[in-house]
Amino acid sequence: MNENIGATPLVETQKLVKYFPVKGSQGQHVRAVDGISLAIAEGETLGLVGESGCGKTTLGRTMLRLYDPTSGSLFYRGEDITKVKMLAYRRKMQIIFQDPSASLDPRMTVGEIIGEPLDIHKLCSSKAEKRDRVSELLTIVGLNSEQANRYPHEFSGGQQQRIGIARALAVNPEFIVCDEPISALDVSIQSQIVNMLEDMQEDLKLTYLFISHDISVVRHISNRIGVMYLGKLVELATSNELNTNPMHPYTRNLLSAVPIPDPDKSRARSRELLQGDLPSPINPPSGCRFHTRCPLAKPECSQSEPEFTEHTPGHFAACHLI
Ligand code: SF4
């Protein structure tokens, strides 16, 4: 976890909304991201957790303008980039994908894959310079320059993810969305990739949005953690505060599923089981969206939406009972 965090936001969203039209419906939309405001400071890692389908990936991609926002605003270093042409910003903002094998073109060599963004952004003036830069990037991610002539299928899953990371680093980005970067990998190599991302952050002064469905992964790498439920941010706090003093019933549930190494403590802890499945984001529940599954729900919870408010310094949550 990086301790050298700047005071000013690098990336900021204000009431960001991303809806997708439902094909064949009459005006229905998947409300994937529904009014999210957050800021990520330079050098910070903001973890983003929540169940599959809660909108985390859509939020990350909308922050990169890979999707255009439906409404709301997006800022980079204080500049409004909600509607600007993105070419100048593409270099500064990159993404590492979940499934490395699907994100690497099998017909291209590793050197061509990593060299492609260098060509697109015209970052090398000669073939020799490009070859040297590809070698340097391979070294940064723990591979070697002889491997530039091989194809993705010749590498293990962990090595393929290293290639995806080298491709993201090629353009010297400042902000990287890490979208479940280790969940497709063997447990034995997950920590190697996390450690490498942490080292890279320190060496290259990177800022991360680290997306994961697994709060136990996110809490080790993140300075702060945001918890999403059905398109909304329901809690946001420093990693330490969220782990020791979770306020929202949904966050408490996510934490109660994390294994504890001490068997006595593990037995003493009760798991708050959620009822039912994640509701559809096409027609989310009224009031608090979590009320259909919340063990503490009161009648008012289905009628009015709780505000996302700061309860202690830097600790925000949206629940009527706090
Ligand atoms: Fe549960 Fe009500 Fe709080 Fe929502 S507002 S999390 S339903 S107690």
Short mmCIF file of C-alpha atoms and ligand atoms in Angstrom, two decimals:
data_model
loop_
_atom_site.label_atom_id
_atom_site.label_comp_id
_atom_site.label_asym_id
_atom_site.label_seq_id
_atom_site.Cartn_x
_atom_site.Cartn_y
_atom_site.Cartn_z
CA MET A 1 0.00 0.00 0.00
CA ASN A 2 1.45 3.35 -1.04
CA GLU A 3 1.92 5.83 1.83
CA ASN A 4 2.94 8.80 -0.37
CA ILE A 5 -0.40 10.14 -1.43
CA GLY A 6 -0.93 13.59 -2.92
CA ALA A 7 -3.50 16.03 -1.57
CA THR A 8 -5.22 16.81 -4.87
CA PRO A 9 -7.48 14.41 -6.78
CA LEU A 10 -6.08 12.92 -9.96
CA VAL A 11 -9.45 11.54 -11.05
CA GLU A 12 -12.86 12.63 -9.82
CA THR A 13 -16.45 11.72 -10.65
CA GLN A 14 -19.49 13.80 -9.81
CA LYS A 15 -22.90 12.08 -9.83
CA LEU A 16 -21.63 9.80 -12.59
CA VAL A 17 -24.37 7.77 -14.29
CA LYS A 18 -24.08 5.05 -16.92
CA TYR A 19 -27.23 3.37 -18.22
CA PHE A 20 -27.36 0.84 -21.05
CA PRO A 21 -30.56 0.48 -23.12
CA VAL A 22 -32.16 -2.98 -22.96
CA LYS A 23 -32.45 -4.30 -26.52
CA GLY A 24 -36.02 -4.85 -27.67
CA SER A 25 -37.53 -3.16 -24.60
CA GLN A 26 -39.60 -0.02 -24.58
CA GLY A 27 -37.30 2.47 -22.92
CA GLN A 28 -35.89 0.16 -20.26
CA HIS A 29 -32.30 0.58 -19.11
CA VAL A 30 -29.71 -1.36 -17.14
CA ARG A 31 -28.80 1.16 -14.47
CA ALA A 32 -25.21 -0.05 -14.08
CA VAL A 33 -23.79 3.09 -12.42
CA ASP A 34 -26.30 5.36 -10.81
CA GLY A 35 -24.91 8.63 -9.48
CA ILE A 36 -21.46 7.95 -8.07
CA SER A 37 -19.25 10.76 -6.72
CA LEU A 38 -15.72 9.94 -5.66
CA ALA A 39 -12.17 11.27 -5.95
CA ILE A 40 -8.88 9.37 -6.19
CA ALA A 41 -5.79 11.23 -5.02
CA GLU A 42 -2.51 11.08 -6.90
CA GLY A 43 -0.53 8.03 -5.76
CA GLU A 44 -3.55 6.47 -4.06
CA THR A 45 -5.04 3.02 -4.53
CA LEU A 46 -8.79 3.10 -4.24
CA GLY A 47 -10.23 -0.40 -3.91
CA LEU A 48 -13.72 -0.99 -5.30
CA VAL A 49 -15.62 -4.05 -4.08
CA GLY A 50 -19.05 -5.57 -4.54
CA GLU A 51 -20.75 -8.61 -6.03
CA SER A 52 -20.54 -9.50 -9.69
CA GLY A 53 -23.07 -7.34 -11.54
CA CYS A 54 -23.00 -4.41 -9.10
CA GLY A 55 -21.48 -2.01 -11.66
CA LYS A 56 -17.79 -1.94 -10.62
CA THR A 57 -16.40 -2.69 -14.07
CA THR A 58 -18.79 -0.24 -15.73
CA LEU A 59 -17.70 2.46 -13.29
CA GLY A 60 -14.01 1.77 -14.03
CA ARG A 61 -14.56 1.84 -17.77
CA THR A 62 -16.69 4.97 -17.63
CA MET A 63 -13.94 6.68 -15.61
CA LEU A 64 -11.62 5.94 -18.54
CA ARG A 65 -14.28 7.13 -21.01
CA LEU A 66 -14.27 3.67 -22.63
CA TYR A 67 -18.00 4.22 -22.11
CA ASP A 68 -19.43 7.73 -22.42
CA PRO A 69 -21.32 8.73 -19.25
CA THR A 70 -25.10 8.98 -19.49
CA SER A 71 -24.92 11.99 -17.15
CA GLY A 72 -22.73 13.44 -14.44
CA SER A 73 -19.17 14.69 -14.75
CA LEU A 74 -15.65 13.33 -14.90
CA PHE A 75 -12.50 15.30 -14.05
CA TYR A 76 -8.79 14.60 -14.61
CA ARG A 77 -6.37 16.85 -12.72
CA GLY A 78 -9.29 19.22 -12.23
CA GLU A 79 -10.14 19.43 -15.95
CA ASP A 80 -13.61 18.44 -17.05
CA ILE A 81 -13.10 15.50 -19.46
CA THR A 82 -16.73 14.36 -19.59
CA LYS A 83 -17.10 15.26 -23.25
CA VAL A 84 -13.62 16.09 -24.57
CA LYS A 85 -11.79 14.09 -27.26
CA MET A 86 -9.84 11.49 -25.31
CA LEU A 87 -6.71 10.91 -27.41
CA ALA A 88 -4.54 13.16 -25.22
CA TYR A 89 -5.85 11.43 -22.07
CA ARG A 90 -5.69 7.84 -23.37
CA ARG A 91 -1.97 7.80 -22.68
CA LYS A 92 -2.45 8.88 -19.09
CA MET A 93 -5.26 6.43 -18.29
CA GLN A 94 -4.90 2.69 -18.88
CA ILE A 95 -6.60 -0.57 -17.92
CA ILE A 96 -5.43 -4.04 -16.90
CA PHE A 97 -8.06 -6.65 -17.75
CA GLN A 98 -9.32 -9.61 -15.77
CA ASP A 99 -8.66 -12.36 -18.30
CA PRO A 100 -5.18 -12.00 -19.78
CA SER A 101 -5.63 -14.77 -22.36
CA ALA A 102 -8.72 -13.06 -23.82
CA SER A 103 -7.14 -9.61 -23.85
CA LEU A 104 -4.00 -10.56 -25.84
CA ASP A 105 -4.28 -11.06 -29.62
CA PRO A 106 -3.09 -14.66 -30.24
CA ARG A 107 -1.80 -13.77 -33.75
CA MET A 108 0.60 -11.12 -32.48
CA THR A 109 3.98 -11.69 -30.83
CA VAL A 110 4.51 -10.30 -27.36
CA GLY A 111 6.79 -7.64 -28.83
CA GLU A 112 4.07 -6.56 -31.26
CA ILE A 113 1.44 -6.50 -28.48
CA ILE A 114 3.55 -4.29 -26.22
CA GLY A 115 4.82 -2.22 -29.15
CA GLU A 116 1.34 -1.46 -30.54
CA PRO A 117 0.52 1.39 -28.11
CA LEU A 118 4.01 2.83 -28.75
CA ASP A 119 3.10 3.02 -32.46
CA ILE A 120 -0.41 4.40 -31.87
CA HIS A 121 0.92 7.23 -29.74
CA LYS A 122 4.10 7.66 -31.84
CA LEU A 123 6.35 7.32 -28.81
CA CYS A 124 9.43 5.89 -30.54
CA SER A 125 11.33 7.49 -33.38
CA SER A 126 13.09 4.33 -34.63
CA LYS A 127 12.73 0.55 -34.64
CA ALA A 128 15.76 0.26 -32.34
CA GLU A 129 14.22 2.64 -29.82
CA LYS A 130 10.98 0.67 -29.88
CA ARG A 131 12.84 -2.64 -29.43
CA ASP A 132 14.73 -1.20 -26.44
CA ARG A 133 11.54 0.12 -24.89
CA VAL A 134 9.77 -3.26 -25.31
CA SER A 135 12.78 -4.96 -23.65
CA GLU A 136 12.68 -2.46 -20.79
CA LEU A 137 8.94 -3.05 -20.26
CA LEU A 138 9.40 -6.83 -20.27
CA THR A 139 12.09 -6.46 -17.62
CA ILE A 140 9.88 -4.22 -15.45
CA VAL A 141 7.22 -6.95 -15.36
CA GLY A 142 9.71 -9.74 -14.62
CA LEU A 143 10.04 -11.24 -18.13
CA ASN A 144 13.05 -11.07 -20.43
CA SER A 145 13.68 -9.50 -23.81
CA GLU A 146 14.16 -12.84 -25.63
CA GLN A 147 10.50 -13.55 -24.93
CA ALA A 148 9.40 -10.68 -27.22
CA ASN A 149 9.31 -12.99 -30.24
CA ARG A 150 6.99 -15.55 -28.65
CA TYR A 151 3.21 -15.75 -28.84
CA PRO A 152 0.77 -15.39 -25.89
CA HIS A 153 -0.21 -19.10 -25.86
CA GLU A 154 3.40 -19.99 -25.02
CA PHE A 155 3.05 -18.31 -21.61
CA SER A 156 1.36 -19.25 -18.33
CA GLY A 157 -1.66 -17.25 -17.06
CA GLY A 158 0.54 -15.25 -14.67
CA GLN A 159 3.03 -14.45 -17.43
CA GLN A 160 0.19 -13.43 -19.77
CA GLN A 161 -1.03 -11.02 -17.13
CA ARG A 162 2.51 -9.61 -16.88
CA ILE A 163 2.39 -9.03 -20.66
CA GLY A 164 -0.97 -7.22 -20.27
CA ILE A 165 0.57 -5.06 -17.55
CA ALA A 166 3.62 -4.26 -19.76
CA ARG A 167 1.23 -3.19 -22.53
CA ALA A 168 -0.60 -0.87 -20.10
CA LEU A 169 2.73 0.61 -18.91
CA ALA A 170 4.05 1.20 -22.44
CA VAL A 171 2.56 4.70 -22.71
CA ASN A 172 3.77 5.88 -19.26
CA PRO A 173 0.30 6.18 -17.74
CA GLU A 174 -0.52 7.99 -14.50
CA PHE A 175 -3.82 6.25 -13.69
CA ILE A 176 -4.54 2.53 -14.13
CA VAL A 177 -7.86 0.76 -13.65
CA CYS A 178 -6.96 -2.75 -12.46
CA ASP A 179 -10.15 -4.67 -13.27
CA GLU A 180 -10.05 -7.92 -11.25
CA PRO A 181 -6.42 -8.37 -12.37
CA ILE A 182 -5.77 -11.52 -10.33
CA SER A 183 -9.11 -13.31 -10.13
CA ALA A 184 -8.45 -15.47 -13.22
CA LEU A 185 -5.02 -16.55 -11.90
CA ASP A 186 -3.90 -19.44 -9.70
CA VAL A 187 -3.87 -18.55 -6.02
CA SER A 188 -0.15 -19.34 -5.91
CA ILE A 189 0.70 -16.49 -8.29
CA GLN A 190 -1.91 -13.94 -7.24
CA SER A 191 0.33 -12.46 -4.55
CA GLN A 192 3.25 -12.15 -7.00
CA ILE A 193 1.14 -9.99 -9.30
CA VAL A 194 -0.21 -7.90 -6.38
CA ASN A 195 3.36 -7.35 -5.09
CA MET A 196 4.49 -6.36 -8.56
CA LEU A 197 1.63 -3.85 -8.91
CA GLU A 198 2.59 -2.36 -5.54
CA ASP A 199 6.28 -2.06 -6.51
CA MET A 200 5.34 -0.50 -9.84
CA GLN A 201 3.14 2.03 -8.09
CA GLU A 202 6.03 3.18 -5.95
CA ASP A 203 8.62 3.22 -8.76
CA LEU A 204 6.43 4.76 -11.47
CA LYS A 205 4.22 6.98 -9.23
CA LEU A 206 0.99 5.33 -10.36
CA THR A 207 -2.56 5.82 -9.13
CA TYR A 208 -4.88 2.79 -9.11
CA LEU A 209 -8.55 2.00 -9.09
CA PHE A 210 -8.36 -1.65 -7.98
CA ILE A 211 -11.58 -3.55 -8.70
CA SER A 212 -12.32 -6.90 -7.04
CA HIS A 213 -15.29 -8.94 -5.86
CA ASP A 214 -13.06 -10.14 -2.99
CA ILE A 215 -12.68 -7.67 -0.13
CA SER A 216 -9.80 -9.70 1.34
CA VAL A 217 -7.72 -8.92 -1.79
CA VAL A 218 -8.65 -5.25 -1.92
CA ARG A 219 -8.01 -4.45 1.72
CA HIS A 220 -4.31 -5.31 1.56
CA ILE A 221 -3.49 -3.16 -1.46
CA SER A 222 -5.87 -0.21 -0.98
CA ASN A 223 -5.50 3.06 0.90
CA ARG A 224 -9.28 3.50 0.82
CA ILE A 225 -12.11 1.16 -0.15
CA GLY A 226 -15.44 1.91 -1.78
CA VAL A 227 -18.24 -0.66 -1.52
CA MET A 228 -20.76 -0.80 -4.37
CA TYR A 229 -24.22 -2.31 -4.38
CA LEU A 230 -26.47 -2.28 -7.44
CA GLY A 231 -24.99 0.78 -9.11
CA LYS A 232 -24.55 2.83 -5.91
CA LEU A 233 -21.67 3.48 -3.56
CA VAL A 234 -22.90 2.39 -0.11
CA GLU A 235 -19.73 2.91 1.96
CA LEU A 236 -16.32 4.56 1.56
CA ALA A 237 -13.52 4.77 4.13
CA THR A 238 -9.83 4.11 4.64
CA SER A 239 -8.97 0.45 4.39
CA ASN A 240 -8.17 0.23 8.09
CA GLU A 241 -11.35 2.05 9.16
CA LEU A 242 -13.57 -0.05 6.89
CA ASN A 243 -12.10 -3.27 8.26
CA THR A 244 -12.29 -2.32 11.93
CA ASN A 245 -15.48 -0.29 11.91
CA PRO A 246 -17.71 -1.24 8.97
CA MET A 247 -20.96 0.73 9.15
CA HIS A 248 -23.13 -0.55 6.32
CA PRO A 249 -24.87 -3.96 6.73
CA TYR A 250 -23.72 -4.96 3.24
CA THR A 251 -20.05 -4.22 4.04
CA ARG A 252 -20.38 -6.17 7.28
CA ASN A 253 -21.70 -9.09 5.29
CA LEU A 254 -18.80 -8.97 2.83
CA LEU A 255 -16.32 -8.89 5.72
CA SER A 256 -18.03 -11.73 7.54
CA ALA A 257 -17.27 -14.01 4.57
CA VAL A 258 -13.50 -13.43 4.82
CA PRO A 259 -11.79 -16.45 6.43
CA ILE A 260 -10.00 -15.84 9.76
CA PRO A 261 -6.82 -17.90 10.33
CA ASP A 262 -7.52 -18.29 14.09
CA PRO A 263 -10.08 -21.17 14.44
CA ASP A 264 -11.37 -19.90 17.85
CA LYS A 265 -12.06 -16.42 16.51
CA SER A 266 -13.53 -17.92 13.35
CA ARG A 267 -15.99 -20.08 15.38
CA ALA A 268 -16.97 -17.09 17.53
CA ARG A 269 -17.85 -14.98 14.53
CA SER A 270 -21.32 -15.21 13.05
CA ARG A 271 -21.86 -14.95 9.31
CA GLU A 272 -24.75 -12.66 8.44
CA LEU A 273 -26.39 -14.54 5.57
CA LEU A 274 -27.99 -12.45 2.87
CA GLN A 275 -31.42 -13.39 1.60
CA GLY A 276 -32.02 -13.85 -2.14
CA ASP A 277 -29.99 -12.83 -5.17
CA LEU A 278 -28.78 -9.46 -6.36
CA PRO A 279 -31.92 -7.74 -7.75
CA SER A 280 -32.03 -6.66 -11.39
CA PRO A 281 -30.36 -3.33 -12.15
CA ILE A 282 -33.11 -2.78 -14.76
CA ASN A 283 -35.71 -2.30 -12.07
CA PRO A 284 -33.87 -1.81 -8.76
CA PRO A 285 -35.76 -1.91 -5.43
CA SER A 286 -37.31 1.33 -4.16
CA GLY A 287 -35.80 3.29 -1.28
CA CYS A 288 -32.60 1.64 -0.11
CA ARG A 289 -31.66 -0.77 -2.89
CA PHE A 290 -30.34 -3.23 -0.31
CA HIS A 291 -33.65 -3.50 1.58
CA THR A 292 -34.76 -6.75 -0.12
CA ARG A 293 -31.73 -8.55 1.35
CA CYS A 294 -30.80 -6.54 4.42
CA PRO A 295 -31.14 -8.39 7.76
CA LEU A 296 -31.80 -5.06 9.53
CA ALA A 297 -34.35 -3.57 7.10
CA LYS A 298 -37.19 -1.47 8.56
CA PRO A 299 -40.40 -0.42 6.79
CA GLU A 300 -38.95 3.04 6.01
CA CYS A 301 -36.05 1.43 4.13
CA SER A 302 -38.27 0.53 1.16
CA GLN A 303 -39.74 4.02 1.03
CA SER A 304 -36.88 6.48 1.21
CA GLU A 305 -33.37 6.29 -0.13
CA PRO A 306 -30.67 6.83 2.53
CA GLU A 307 -28.20 9.61 1.80
CA PHE A 308 -24.51 8.89 1.36
CA THR A 309 -23.17 10.97 4.24
CA GLU A 310 -19.92 11.44 6.16
CA HIS A 311 -20.46 9.95 9.62
CA THR A 312 -16.91 10.28 10.95
CA PRO A 313 -14.07 12.12 9.16
CA GLY A 314 -13.51 10.43 5.80
CA HIS A 315 -16.00 7.62 6.54
CA PHE A 316 -19.13 7.77 4.34
CA ALA A 317 -22.08 5.39 4.31
CA ALA A 318 -25.69 5.27 3.15
CA CYS A 319 -28.00 3.64 5.69
CA HIS A 320 -30.98 4.91 7.73
CA LEU A 321 -29.73 3.14 10.84
CA ILE A 322 -26.36 4.89 11.12
FE1 SF4 B 1 -30.55 -2.05 5.61
FE2 SF4 B 1 -32.31 -0.08 5.81
FE3 SF4 B 1 -29.74 0.44 6.14
FE4 SF4 B 1 -30.69 -0.15 3.73
S1 SF4 B 1 -31.18 1.64 4.96
S2 SF4 B 1 -28.85 -0.94 4.65
S3 SF4 B 1 -32.24 -1.66 4.23
S4 SF4 B 1 -31.02 -0.86 7.43
#
